[in-house]
């Protein structure tokens, strides 16, 4: 096992010959893909790095390969437990010592994992961002030592969607607690603004930024506007019947996932469903059946897909508007990872916008929420308390826990309070303009998210080449039109149904 070399060190004479040998020996990789060499080199030289690489570009290798050489553990922060299990299982199969710390471990399994981590027995340790909020686990990871901290799906640090996990804002605290090891942030999609925000939220300086471009030339993008629910469902079933192979249908709510799944079964389509309200064992079973091609289609919320390494997904269909272009492109990227052609379609009604408007109305702390939380903190200081708990602040302020977490994380980022092992009340000094700046921050966030929804609406209605739309949005050169999306086909080719044209004639691309 690789981790048997307990106190490995990175030789100043490390070279690409050694790295390539290990890449082939453990991962069967003979050639590196674009961007991998630059990021691996940065990591091996102890530098911070940000990699923006499309789905399927091989982001995992950028830290898994260096982990074989680094003297201490590589900590990988990832949002999805199923991804941890999948990654650790694959690594163990090829002889790399890896483990994960999460809520699914039995008491005996957790004790063994903690013992191994403390003793530095693992090359890679996967954790959720919530684990890094726990002082006990921080101490466990510190004891084992950290050579590299990886933030997977790093766009989550910046994009505070309605399903945002406030623990992401605490990752910078963990970086400091580990003694500021090199950090590798990875994402498939990020605008220049999001990139800057990722670096700011993680407090990263002197960062190697590597882009490999957003183009996925094997994907065929198309949009269908439907005037009512009946036409939308009819369009969906037509696409599923026309395209061979398995696919994913994304919806915006758990309720719609359940309803659409029932409709597809009634229509005779072998379908599964996946959402965050399902039991873990049921989600695992659905994922296993999907990987084994026992379903034609999975109806899912955005909870499905992170880390799903199924190369032959032939279509991804969004039944409703996603919350942003970033989310859409991230989810679209789960199609065609084998490099073969795949269809990515958006079906929408203008009424779909209401769902996101509803979420936006409730996800961010308002000025009133912030004022109430601030008053609760002041009230605690007035009774002479040196520290307080999140639960107490929530109780006194009357705001929901989730919003309190986001507000407290921001206050700590601004060094206004400290919240390790309880909320320290010594640092509260908000007055006048400082308080106004604090309250204004969330109004700005809300405005940014409204802009994101407008952009995905614009995507649905544009008549320009969809490939150039994505390049423009993500800050790349406009470039040439793709000549294969629905808009390009309408201008340059016969106006046949997109899926049939792609399958029958293969006259595009």
XYZ file of C-alpha atoms in Angstrom:
509
model
C 0.000 0.000 0.000
C 1.299 3.440 -0.870
C 0.694 4.899 2.550
C 3.046 2.325 4.053
C 5.728 4.954 3.407
C 4.541 6.666 6.554
C 6.754 9.739 6.528
C 7.151 10.354 2.826
C 8.875 13.521 1.740
C 8.787 15.438 -1.498
C 12.265 15.308 -2.905
C 13.592 18.504 -4.354
C 14.607 16.281 -7.247
C 11.089 15.059 -8.037
C 10.589 14.817 -11.752
C 7.924 14.072 -14.286
C 9.355 10.638 -15.023
C 8.496 9.522 -11.479
C 5.060 11.103 -11.640
C 4.265 9.525 -14.992
C 5.419 6.146 -13.720
C 3.038 6.375 -10.740
C 0.224 7.716 -12.942
C 0.466 4.611 -15.108
C 1.128 2.201 -12.241
C -1.849 3.226 -10.117
C -4.287 4.901 -12.514
C -3.419 3.403 -15.909
C -2.817 6.877 -17.342
C -0.191 7.271 -20.058
C -0.777 10.887 -21.094
C -1.879 13.873 -19.046
C -4.805 15.961 -20.233
C -4.695 19.757 -20.713
C -4.344 21.554 -17.392
C -3.334 18.529 -15.356
C 0.404 19.073 -15.666
C 0.181 22.763 -14.669
C -1.900 22.021 -11.562
C 0.140 18.993 -10.506
C 3.330 21.016 -10.893
C 1.906 23.817 -8.722
C 0.888 21.339 -6.023
C 4.255 19.584 -6.047
C 5.968 22.969 -5.650
C 3.801 23.803 -2.631
C 1.784 26.561 -4.333
C -1.889 27.465 -4.108
C -3.816 26.720 -7.297
C -7.266 27.100 -8.837
C -8.272 24.774 -11.650
C -11.293 25.521 -13.855
C -11.726 22.391 -15.957
C -14.890 20.977 -17.549
C -16.518 17.800 -16.270
C -14.558 14.778 -17.425
C -11.275 16.688 -17.746
C -9.588 14.681 -14.976
C -9.599 17.044 -12.003
C -9.208 14.218 -9.446
C -5.806 13.190 -10.776
C -4.496 16.687 -10.019
C -4.479 15.831 -6.303
C -4.576 12.015 -6.255
C -1.253 11.709 -8.056
C 0.618 14.293 -5.891
C -0.826 12.596 -2.780
C 1.386 9.600 -3.537
C 4.456 11.801 -3.072
C 3.473 14.325 -0.398
C 4.851 13.712 3.126
C 1.507 14.084 4.906
C -2.150 13.593 4.057
C -4.102 15.288 1.305
C -7.451 16.436 2.743
C -10.230 16.570 0.139
C -13.295 18.664 1.019
C -16.251 17.546 -1.045
C -19.994 18.184 -0.688
C -21.309 14.702 -1.414
C -20.920 11.588 0.738
C -21.564 9.250 -2.191
C -18.618 10.848 -4.020
C -16.347 10.148 -1.020
C -17.362 6.504 -0.949
C -16.867 6.114 -4.693
C -13.449 7.785 -4.678
C -12.085 5.935 -1.638
C -13.300 2.602 -3.001
C -11.580 3.178 -6.352
C -8.352 4.303 -4.675
C -8.276 1.294 -2.364
C -8.812 -0.997 -5.372
C -5.583 0.269 -6.952
C -3.598 0.115 -3.699
C -3.767 3.723 -2.469
C -4.610 4.166 1.224
C -7.622 6.487 1.462
C -10.439 6.992 3.921
C -13.436 9.214 4.551
C -14.843 10.773 7.692
C -18.609 11.152 7.532
C -21.859 10.306 9.273
C -22.307 6.927 7.522
C -19.476 5.223 9.420
C -20.338 2.830 12.226
C -18.773 3.477 15.640
C -16.146 0.800 15.024
C -15.392 2.052 11.492
C -15.055 5.624 12.695
C -12.672 4.670 15.502
C -10.482 2.817 13.014
C -10.579 5.694 10.521
C -9.716 8.243 13.227
C -6.850 6.043 14.443
C -5.454 5.739 10.915
C -5.764 9.489 10.277
C -4.022 10.373 13.552
C -1.204 7.974 12.717
C -0.794 9.402 9.235
C -1.728 6.157 7.506
C -3.789 7.672 4.688
C -2.543 9.373 1.566
C -6.008 10.907 1.052
C -8.730 11.770 3.555
C -12.166 12.827 2.248
C -14.374 15.020 4.437
C -17.523 17.108 4.082
C -17.253 20.848 4.800
C -19.381 20.270 7.922
C -16.687 18.022 9.413
C -14.236 20.900 9.218
C -16.556 22.958 11.416
C -16.095 20.423 14.200
C -13.067 21.307 16.429
C -12.649 17.626 17.358
C -12.164 16.581 13.744
C -9.883 19.521 13.050
C -7.628 18.287 15.837
C -7.684 14.738 14.461
C -6.656 15.947 11.000
C -4.012 18.279 12.438
C -2.469 15.433 14.414
C -2.051 13.349 11.283
C -0.680 16.332 9.386
C -1.834 18.066 6.216
C 0.333 18.549 3.128
C -2.441 19.703 0.820
C -6.054 20.795 1.228
C -8.310 20.311 -1.792
C -11.639 22.129 -2.192
C -13.652 20.184 -4.749
C -16.677 21.853 -6.400
C -15.080 25.138 -5.319
C -17.793 27.236 -6.972
C -19.957 26.272 -3.970
C -17.766 28.570 -1.859
C -18.981 31.528 -3.887
C -22.476 30.681 -5.119
C -24.822 30.774 -2.184
C -27.834 29.112 -3.807
C -30.984 28.113 -1.943
C -29.365 24.767 -1.085
C -26.108 26.421 0.003
C -24.337 24.848 2.960
C -23.010 27.544 5.319
C -20.117 25.245 6.289
C -18.404 26.262 3.042
C -17.721 29.663 4.559
C -15.759 27.998 7.357
C -13.203 26.283 5.106
C -10.850 29.258 5.391
C -10.843 28.703 9.172
C -9.748 25.116 8.664
C -6.962 26.242 6.323
C -5.639 28.510 9.071
C -6.029 25.754 11.704
C -3.925 23.405 9.543
C -1.122 25.968 9.378
C -1.982 27.315 5.899
C -0.947 24.336 3.754
C -1.116 24.694 -0.035
C -4.708 24.738 -1.286
C -5.995 23.348 -4.578
C -9.480 24.602 -5.513
C -11.228 22.796 -8.362
C -14.417 23.487 -10.288
C -15.912 22.822 -13.708
C -17.459 26.271 -14.078
C -16.621 29.749 -12.860
C -17.005 33.238 -14.253
C -14.131 35.664 -13.607
C -16.205 37.165 -10.762
C -16.752 33.758 -9.160
C -13.050 32.954 -9.476
C -12.154 36.132 -7.598
C -14.739 35.364 -4.949
C -13.422 31.805 -4.453
C -9.931 33.159 -3.833
C -11.261 35.832 -1.492
C -13.484 33.473 0.492
C -10.601 30.998 0.934
C -8.113 33.848 1.555
C -5.679 32.496 -1.038
C -2.694 34.534 -2.194
C -0.205 33.985 -5.021
C -2.419 31.468 -6.800
C -1.696 29.554 -9.982
C -4.936 29.783 -11.988
C -5.412 27.252 -14.764
C -8.242 27.322 -17.333
C -8.746 24.647 -19.946
C -11.810 26.249 -21.580
C -15.492 25.458 -21.265
C -16.059 23.902 -24.689
C -17.377 20.321 -24.760
C -17.388 19.725 -28.491
C -19.244 16.417 -28.302
C -22.294 17.971 -26.605
C -25.234 19.177 -28.699
C -27.124 21.974 -26.911
C -30.750 22.754 -27.651
C -33.729 24.501 -26.050
C -37.456 23.822 -26.338
C -40.026 26.344 -25.190
C -43.324 24.755 -24.162
C -46.549 26.630 -23.512
C -48.111 24.246 -21.011
C -47.360 21.219 -18.828
C -48.871 18.740 -21.296
C -46.675 19.911 -24.187
C -43.605 19.896 -21.964
C -44.159 16.277 -20.917
C -44.819 15.268 -24.514
C -41.559 16.883 -25.621
C -39.709 15.069 -22.847
C -41.027 11.631 -23.784
C -40.295 12.285 -27.454
C -36.677 13.110 -26.671
C -36.280 10.043 -24.458
C -37.675 7.765 -27.180
C -35.573 9.378 -29.933
C -32.224 9.180 -28.128
C -30.650 5.794 -27.480
C -29.006 5.098 -24.158
C -29.467 6.357 -20.612
C -29.918 9.913 -19.408
C -30.714 12.303 -16.577
C -33.730 14.592 -16.277
C -33.155 17.436 -13.813
C -36.000 19.162 -11.977
C -35.940 22.015 -9.457
C -37.952 20.537 -6.561
C -38.446 17.246 -4.724
C -42.178 17.452 -5.356
C -41.704 17.711 -9.115
C -39.187 14.839 -9.041
C -41.812 12.588 -7.447
C -44.577 13.714 -9.820
C -42.529 13.433 -13.012
C -41.148 10.049 -12.013
C -44.701 8.731 -11.596
C -45.709 10.182 -14.979
C -42.787 8.500 -16.771
C -43.559 5.128 -15.207
C -47.187 5.495 -16.282
C -45.959 6.261 -19.816
C -44.032 2.978 -19.853
C -40.542 4.465 -19.450
C -38.220 2.625 -17.063
C -37.244 5.440 -14.728
C -35.713 5.959 -11.314
C -35.738 9.001 -9.076
C -33.154 10.625 -6.846
C -33.436 13.523 -4.408
C -32.092 14.623 -1.039
C -35.222 13.659 0.915
C -34.745 9.960 0.123
C -33.047 7.597 2.573
C -29.334 7.093 1.948
C -29.747 3.365 1.221
C -32.457 4.130 -1.347
C -30.296 6.769 -3.049
C -27.353 4.365 -3.164
C -29.546 1.655 -4.688
C -30.873 4.039 -7.379
C -27.366 5.198 -8.207
C -26.142 1.598 -8.478
C -29.031 0.674 -10.788
C -28.370 3.730 -12.961
C -24.673 2.880 -13.268
C -25.680 -0.655 -14.310
C -28.077 0.660 -17.016
C -31.176 -0.729 -15.287
C -32.941 2.604 -15.907
C -33.454 4.515 -19.117
C -33.610 7.737 -17.176
C -33.118 9.154 -13.693
C -35.409 12.007 -12.598
C -33.351 14.008 -10.132
C -32.822 17.226 -8.275
C -29.349 18.770 -8.340
C -28.448 16.440 -5.441
C -27.651 13.827 -8.119
C -24.545 13.909 -10.259
C -21.542 15.173 -8.291
C -18.869 12.543 -8.697
C -21.053 10.238 -10.807
C -18.479 8.749 -13.134
C -20.754 7.215 -15.768
C -19.137 7.871 -19.146
C -22.006 6.844 -21.440
C -24.797 9.224 -20.378
C -26.346 10.076 -23.750
C -28.612 12.916 -22.684
C -29.153 15.425 -19.904
C -32.515 17.204 -20.008
C -33.466 20.086 -17.719
C -37.220 19.941 -17.270
C -37.195 23.328 -15.553
C -34.826 26.282 -15.468
C -31.772 25.699 -13.262
C -30.798 28.526 -10.902
C -27.870 29.795 -12.999
C -25.834 29.260 -16.156
C -23.085 27.844 -13.921
C -25.411 25.172 -12.497
C -26.757 24.384 -15.946
C -23.344 23.883 -17.531
C -22.103 21.866 -14.540
C -25.060 19.485 -14.783
C -24.949 19.395 -18.593
C -21.347 18.225 -18.333
C -22.461 14.872 -16.952
C -23.433 13.867 -20.497
C -20.986 12.351 -22.953
C -17.994 11.879 -20.674
C -16.845 9.121 -23.028
C -16.250 11.753 -25.718
C -19.127 10.542 -27.897
C -22.012 12.781 -28.913
C -24.726 13.501 -26.377
C -27.797 15.741 -26.281
C -28.232 18.481 -23.672
C -31.716 19.998 -23.740
C -33.574 22.634 -21.752
C -37.381 22.516 -21.659
C -38.987 25.560 -20.146
C -42.050 27.649 -19.560
C -41.724 31.240 -18.469
C -43.670 30.278 -15.343
C -40.672 28.216 -14.201
C -38.990 31.421 -13.099
C -41.401 31.634 -10.174
C -39.747 28.684 -8.430
C -36.406 30.451 -8.235
C -38.046 33.717 -7.245
C -39.586 31.854 -4.313
C -36.220 30.435 -3.252
C -34.540 33.820 -3.587
C -37.137 35.360 -1.332
C -36.182 33.099 1.551
C -32.552 32.090 1.292
C -30.547 35.201 2.179
C -30.516 37.000 5.505
C -32.299 40.332 5.151
C -31.348 43.592 6.820
C -33.931 42.750 9.459
C -32.374 39.306 10.074
C -28.900 40.817 10.362
C -30.080 43.507 12.760
C -31.850 40.920 14.931
C -28.757 38.728 15.085
C -26.539 41.689 15.897
C -28.935 42.740 18.672
C -28.869 39.197 20.075
C -25.049 39.243 20.215
C -25.082 42.627 21.949
C -27.684 41.324 24.414
C -25.339 38.468 25.320
C -22.495 40.908 26.040
C -24.761 43.010 28.251
C -25.235 40.104 30.659
C -21.467 39.702 30.899
C -21.103 36.540 28.799
C -17.693 36.021 27.199
C -18.993 33.366 24.836
C -22.316 32.142 23.545
C -23.572 29.317 21.335
C -25.206 29.343 17.931
C -28.338 27.814 19.454
C -28.600 30.623 22.015
C -28.166 33.312 19.367
C -30.861 31.667 17.222
C -33.187 31.509 20.221
C -32.689 35.154 21.217
C -32.730 36.582 17.681
C -35.703 34.568 16.424
C -34.152 33.979 12.981
C -33.705 30.533 11.446
C -30.482 28.632 12.176
C -29.373 28.520 8.551
C -29.451 32.298 8.165
C -27.714 32.741 11.513
C -24.911 30.432 10.341
C -24.378 32.453 7.172
C -24.347 35.752 9.064
C -21.960 34.482 11.742
C -19.596 33.056 9.099
C -19.472 36.449 7.388
C -18.929 38.290 10.690
C -16.032 35.981 11.419
C -14.580 36.444 7.929
C -14.578 40.192 8.605
C -12.840 39.470 11.955
C -15.745 41.011 13.843
C -16.346 37.916 15.971
C -14.650 34.571 16.621
C -16.704 31.386 16.625
C -14.375 28.493 17.310
C -15.648 26.419 20.273
C -18.477 28.867 20.777
C -18.970 32.447 19.639
C -16.521 34.815 21.268
C -18.120 38.139 22.134
C -14.892 40.097 22.640
C -14.582 41.241 19.038
C -17.985 42.841 18.485
C -17.417 46.408 17.424
C -19.928 47.069 14.638
C -20.927 50.701 14.593
C -22.325 53.175 12.073
C -20.899 52.593 8.609
C -19.487 49.189 9.568
C -22.958 47.938 10.433
C -24.388 49.364 7.219
C -21.646 47.669 5.181
C -22.388 44.400 6.931
C -26.122 44.658 6.198
C -25.580 45.727 2.588
C -23.456 42.675 1.772
C -26.414 40.305 1.590
C -28.511 42.654 -0.483
C -25.677 42.610 -3.018
C -25.637 38.802 -2.973
C -29.363 38.716 -3.613
C -28.932 41.064 -6.578
C -26.181 38.859 -8.015
C -28.376 35.793 -7.847
C -31.243 37.614 -9.508
C -28.822 38.508 -12.296
C -27.876 34.829 -12.613
C -31.505 33.848 -13.089
C -31.891 36.548 -15.746
C -28.864 35.115 -17.556
C -30.229 31.571 -17.672
C -33.524 33.028 -18.919
C -31.553 34.885 -21.579
C -29.882 31.603 -22.575
C -33.283 30.018 -23.067
C -34.421 32.822 -25.349
C -31.263 33.642 -27.309
C -31.009 32.992 -31.047
C -27.203 33.063 -31.070
C -24.890 30.046 -31.101
C -25.056 28.393 -27.695
C -21.338 27.628 -27.619
C -20.461 31.306 -28.083
C -23.032 32.214 -25.404
C -21.231 30.004 -22.883
C -17.798 31.332 -23.852
C -18.978 34.914 -23.445
C -20.610 34.166 -20.112
C -17.528 32.499 -18.663
C -15.229 35.246 -19.846
C -13.530 33.418 -22.720
C -12.976 34.525 -26.295
C -16.169 34.623 -28.346
C -14.717 32.256 -30.942
C -16.449 30.581 -33.863
C -19.989 29.246 -33.879
C -20.407 25.514 -33.218
C -22.688 24.810 -36.243
C -24.449 22.024 -34.294
C -26.636 23.542 -31.565
C -30.319 24.109 -32.335
C -29.762 27.772 -33.214
C -26.905 27.021 -35.612
C -28.834 24.179 -37.216
C -31.775 26.481 -37.780
C -29.524 28.839 -39.717
C -27.248 26.443 -41.586
C -28.936 23.052 -41.776
C -32.345 21.562 -42.397
C -34.707 22.303 -39.510
C -35.169 18.636 -38.498
C -35.882 17.680 -34.856
C -32.540 18.002 -33.143
C -32.276 14.532 -31.631
C -33.319 12.763 -34.853
C -30.940 14.855 -36.923
C -28.106 13.992 -34.590
C -28.867 10.291 -34.462
C -30.001 9.568 -38.019
C -27.739 11.742 -40.116
C -24.813 12.666 -37.859
C -24.441 15.567 -40.255
C -23.302 17.932 -37.563
C -20.033 18.447 -35.741
